[in-house]
């Protein structure tokens, strides 16, 4: 559908008259009701297209996109062919349980995300038929004349017609932390989005002042809509865990198919009865499939999700929590992520010197009482409401949505209580009687207050004993305030403001500005009579400077240091000025070559040039959404696992493109949350690092129970292979194998999911994204452990027969029960040994993983039940063992445990620096 936005895409470079003419509207009367209705029909409602919502059905279907699940279903079909209903029900129960676990966890996460979204319908003040009216924002059309006031959310993109001290917070769109002061004059056509001071954009917030604008674009034609369109074009890649499990699933699938084909060929060649051929093939197929793996992976990821939710991170997709452990690069926004997202007073300067660190918790205001007159005048010459004054502000309060009002004025009010300055009482005692509002030409604000000596104690150092009448306060740019000042306060006296002093103040101002600090100058004067006109702003006393910045989070520096320690490269990408970006990067210890990369200089670069910058630079300033996406894409092309954090609309495309998208839950926009895999409920960068650590622990546990499950399967296969090679009967029946894989292996595997013994997971680099789950060391372990299990199990069977010969028909069930029980107990010993790769069970602590210990006891009890309870004997084809035979089972079953514990001691004694490649 054609949009007017294409005709006014360069509206910032045109005059107001030209824009109105192009849009066919009038600033005085607006559109007619009929014309507005016609345009609404033509251009559609002022809404963004809904994101692709994951329905419950979609979530359920995703649980079955797993080759292992397909293998289980194939095994169920084989059981049906054999007429074994018990096996069929058991296999299908495994499939349903696994799907249910994954479905309910992800469905709950989707519902939790939905509860974060604001449900209120935005409105807009629109002039139609020459009258102002309030309408739902989705009814706004191109050509509408709208009114803006402090606190309003901008309903569409537009060109400003009038601007009275208008400031708009565009951080959610551009990343710029400071509100943009707006004006109405045309700008050069090449002006960047973040610097178009005569335009307004959908979703941004009016911080101060008022204005009138004409709507140029609505819905998907807005800047926000273009970002939404970019999101729709981004295809989310599978996570490393999903890729590894899919690869493993396919390998096991082909292994099962090959074994089944081999058994069928051998059986037909030996003219074995077809039922026996199918039974043997099904037994081998079931032995290949680690039935407990899907459920174990789901449970361990769900457990990680619960742990992260306790630490204020909402995991929307289960695989995301493990993938965090594989992250190699974290691309993060600055405003509200690495910083508080709120201006605060960081510096102050008076004639006696500069004071730094005012915003830090350790700052002792009592030692700097000479700053009180400076802050008192700045608090009087200030429009921020006193109710925003807070002695102590929690991080959650500081991270709330942008407040109405100038952030610099709010910051001055916020810091006053630290100096025991009661702004409410000061304003009540010195009421404002006159003012000159701030404007972009004068670059200052001035106010006049009735002087009451009894209420003016904070100003006493700058007032003479004869002072009476009125107090004038002014604040603004240094040049502006110096131009109306004739003397300066030295903290002891007043002296003329000479050229040397002016140069000193300029040098100090430039030093602060170079650190990315916003600087305000403050001056005052007394008048015996109520001043008016130019008399208000002349012969002032210069008091000093106030430096303001959006400070780094206290915990961000440590979090970034921990990233470097863990082999992770943090990258800051912001829409802010390069000086501000560099200052924050230096304060946080971000390592980057040279100066920050600037967005405007990235546009024309070739892919090779851009790649070089993306791989070397760690600080990017003035970046556009397309720049962020390009950086993420380039890094992914170099096999990096990229996590992108952010809170604004401008972050959404890169959140969607990245391997792991992490949105801010408090200050984050709904668009960003929808695009993310993880939502931080406390907007704390340190939580990301905690999530990475949790992800590494979880991956270690996945490798741990994968080793456990697959070695069990290998043991079963080797046992059957050895038996067949020796001419023995089938040592394990399909249902017995299913019991081992589901119960004997399943319960301890879940216990291993709770293991927390990897305390040094952040002291080594992340695993290579292409490293297979089945590494060389793991494969070697599977082979030797499986072979030893087979030897031990068949040897245990020889106790029944007295030799390695085939058992007599009457002893076959007891022989098979012995092998079945020994193989079960061998697995339990293996689980206990796998708690740590280097420490023995006694060093880790037998009771430090109580769930695993309970699972071992419960599984042993269940195995006894299968052997000795008549009803279960019929189902599993077992017979009771004698006391001697029963006591021999744990003796044979402890061989693997003893071997693995001995290997740990040998490795530490003779190979202390060696690392097994299945260590996380």
Tab-separated table of N, CA and C in Angstrom, residues 470-526:
chain	number	residue	atom	x	y	z
A	470	UNK	N	15.916	40.173	46.968
A	470	UNK	CA	15.685	39.063	46.044
A	470	UNK	C	17.009	38.368	45.680
A	471	UNK	N	16.883	37.084	45.330
A	471	UNK	CA	18.028	36.294	44.875
A	471	UNK	C	17.765	35.870	43.440
A	472	UNK	N	18.775	36.069	42.604
A	472	UNK	CA	18.704	35.616	41.211
A	472	UNK	C	19.590	34.378	41.071
A	473	UNK	N	19.059	33.348	40.430
A	473	UNK	CA	19.837	32.141	40.149
A	473	UNK	C	19.832	31.873	38.653
A	474	UNK	N	20.963	31.397	38.136
A	474	UNK	CA	21.046	31.081	36.707
A	474	UNK	C	21.895	29.843	36.507
A	475	UNK	N	21.504	29.035	35.526
A	475	UNK	CA	22.319	27.874	35.158
A	475	UNK	C	22.205	27.664	33.650
A	476	UNK	N	23.259	27.120	33.065
A	476	UNK	CA	23.262	26.911	31.628
A	476	UNK	C	24.649	26.571	31.148
A	477	UNK	N	24.908	26.835	29.863
A	477	UNK	CA	26.225	26.536	29.318
A	477	UNK	C	27.267	27.461	29.934
A	478	UNK	N	28.528	27.025	29.955
A	478	UNK	CA	29.589	27.821	30.561
A	478	UNK	C	29.719	29.180	29.877
A	479	UNK	N	29.746	29.206	28.565
A	479	UNK	CA	29.919	30.454	27.831
A	479	UNK	C	28.801	31.428	28.152
A	480	UNK	N	27.585	30.898	28.233
A	480	UNK	CA	26.430	31.745	28.483
A	480	UNK	C	26.476	32.346	29.887
A	481	UNK	N	26.800	31.526	30.892
A	481	UNK	CA	26.817	32.007	32.277
A	481	UNK	C	27.993	32.962	32.514
A	482	UNK	N	29.139	32.654	31.919
A	482	UNK	CA	30.275	33.564	32.062
A	482	UNK	C	29.989	34.925	31.443
A	483	UNK	N	29.184	34.947	30.391
A	483	UNK	CA	28.903	36.217	29.704
A	483	UNK	C	28.087	37.177	30.554
A	484	UNK	N	27.388	36.662	31.566
A	484	UNK	CA	26.575	37.545	32.418
A	484	UNK	C	27.151	37.636	33.834
A	485	UNK	N	28.371	37.105	34.025
A	485	UNK	CA	29.005	37.131	35.348
A	485	UNK	C	30.169	38.115	35.354
A	486	UNK	N	30.289	38.845	36.466
A	486	UNK	CA	31.383	39.822	36.588
A	486	UNK	C	32.304	39.521	37.761
A	487	UNK	N	31.890	38.576	38.609
A	487	UNK	CA	32.750	38.187	39.715
A	487	UNK	C	32.568	36.693	39.995
A	488	UNK	N	33.464	36.164	40.813
A	488	UNK	CA	33.368	34.744	41.143
A	488	UNK	C	33.514	34.540	42.643
A	489	UNK	N	32.914	33.455	43.109
A	489	UNK	CA	32.976	33.095	44.526
A	489	UNK	C	34.194	32.195	44.734
A	490	UNK	N	35.044	32.576	45.646
A	490	UNK	CA	36.264	31.801	45.900
A	490	UNK	C	36.116	30.874	47.101
A	491	UNK	N	34.929	30.748	47.610
A	491	UNK	CA	34.539	29.997	48.820
A	491	UNK	C	34.880	30.745	50.092
A	492	UNK	N	35.733	31.767	49.988
A	492	UNK	CA	36.042	32.608	51.143
A	492	UNK	C	35.563	34.038	50.927
A	493	UNK	N	35.530	34.432	49.680
A	493	UNK	CA	35.215	35.823	49.379
A	493	UNK	C	34.759	35.920	47.934
A	494	UNK	N	34.414	37.126	47.506
A	494	UNK	CA	34.067	37.399	46.121
A	494	UNK	C	35.182	38.206	45.499
A	495	UNK	N	35.523	37.860	44.246
A	495	UNK	CA	36.577	38.631	43.574
A	495	UNK	C	36.178	38.823	42.110
A	496	UNK	N	36.746	39.824	41.455
A	496	UNK	CA	36.414	40.053	40.048
A	496	UNK	C	36.759	38.830	39.186
A	497	UNK	N	35.940	38.598	38.184
A	497	UNK	CA	36.160	37.469	37.279
A	497	UNK	C	37.037	37.943	36.119
A	498	UNK	N	38.340	37.728	36.223
A	498	UNK	CA	39.259	38.226	35.197
A	498	UNK	C	39.455	37.191	34.088
A	499	UNK	N	40.251	37.553	33.095
A	499	UNK	CA	40.466	36.665	31.939
A	499	UNK	C	41.145	35.364	32.341
A	500	UNK	N	42.052	35.437	33.279
A	500	UNK	CA	42.753	34.224	33.717
A	500	UNK	C	41.771	33.229	34.324
A	501	UNK	N	40.854	33.761	35.143
A	501	UNK	CA	39.853	32.885	35.755
A	501	UNK	C	38.933	32.298	34.698
A	502	UNK	N	38.536	33.115	33.725
A	502	UNK	CA	37.655	32.617	32.665
A	502	UNK	C	38.342	31.478	31.885
A	503	UNK	N	39.639	31.649	31.587
A	503	UNK	CA	40.367	30.606	30.868
A	503	UNK	C	40.466	29.337	31.716
A	504	UNK	N	40.642	29.501	33.006
A	504	UNK	CA	40.740	28.336	33.899
A	504	UNK	C	39.433	27.545	33.928
A	505	UNK	N	38.339	28.291	33.981
A	505	UNK	CA	37.034	27.611	33.967
A	505	UNK	C	36.798	26.908	32.627
A	506	UNK	N	37.192	27.525	31.527
A	506	UNK	CA	37.048	26.890	30.215
A	506	UNK	C	37.876	25.607	30.130
A	507	UNK	N	39.093	25.649	30.645
A	507	UNK	CA	39.951	24.466	30.602
A	507	UNK	C	39.344	23.329	31.416
A	508	UNK	N	38.793	23.675	32.586
A	508	UNK	CA	38.162	22.674	33.430
A	508	UNK	C	36.930	22.090	32.738
A	509	UNK	N	36.150	22.963	32.118
A	509	UNK	CA	34.965	22.520	31.376
A	509	UNK	C	35.362	21.545	30.269
A	510	UNK	N	36.406	21.872	29.511
A	510	UNK	CA	36.821	21.025	28.393
A	510	UNK	C	37.321	19.667	28.875
A	511	UNK	N	38.006	19.642	30.014
A	511	UNK	CA	38.489	18.370	30.568
A	511	UNK	C	37.322	17.457	30.921
A	512	UNK	N	36.293	18.028	31.536
A	512	UNK	CA	35.124	17.237	31.905
A	512	UNK	C	34.370	16.763	30.664
A	513	UNK	N	34.191	17.649	29.687
A	513	UNK	CA	33.476	17.286	28.459
A	513	UNK	C	34.190	16.173	27.716
A	514	UNK	N	35.516	16.174	27.766
A	514	UNK	CA	36.284	15.124	27.083
A	514	UNK	C	36.054	13.753	27.708
A	515	UNK	N	35.595	13.734	28.959
A	515	UNK	CA	35.288	12.475	29.631
A	515	UNK	C	33.833	12.059	29.415
A	516	UNK	N	33.124	12.784	28.545
A	516	UNK	CA	31.732	12.450	28.269
A	516	UNK	C	30.775	12.986	29.310
A	517	UNK	N	31.216	13.965	30.103
A	517	UNK	CA	30.381	14.544	31.156
A	517	UNK	C	29.650	15.768	30.606
A	518	UNK	N	28.352	15.886	30.909
A	518	UNK	CA	27.601	17.081	30.540
A	518	UNK	C	27.809	18.120	31.635
A	519	UNK	N	28.177	19.346	31.246
A	519	UNK	CA	28.580	20.361	32.226
A	519	UNK	C	27.585	21.519	32.235
A	520	UNK	N	27.147	21.892	33.450
A	520	UNK	CA	26.308	23.068	33.662
A	520	UNK	C	27.080	24.082	34.511
A	521	UNK	N	26.988	25.339	34.138
A	521	UNK	CA	27.564	26.410	34.949
A	521	UNK	C	26.453	27.054	35.772
A	522	UNK	N	26.794	27.538	36.971
A	522	UNK	CA	25.800	28.105	37.895
A	522	UNK	C	26.304	29.448	38.416
A	523	UNK	N	25.379	30.410	38.494
A	523	UNK	CA	25.726	31.742	39.025
A	523	UNK	C	24.545	32.294	39.796
A	524	UNK	N	24.795	33.333	40.601
A	524	UNK	CA	23.719	33.947	41.370
A	524	UNK	C	24.023	35.427	41.597
A	525	UNK	N	23.039	36.125	42.135
A	525	UNK	CA	23.204	37.546	42.482
A	525	UNK	C	22.093	37.916	43.455
A	526	UNK	N	22.264	39.020	44.147
A	526	UNK	CA	21.195	39.551	44.995
A	526	UNK	C	20.788	40.913	44.462
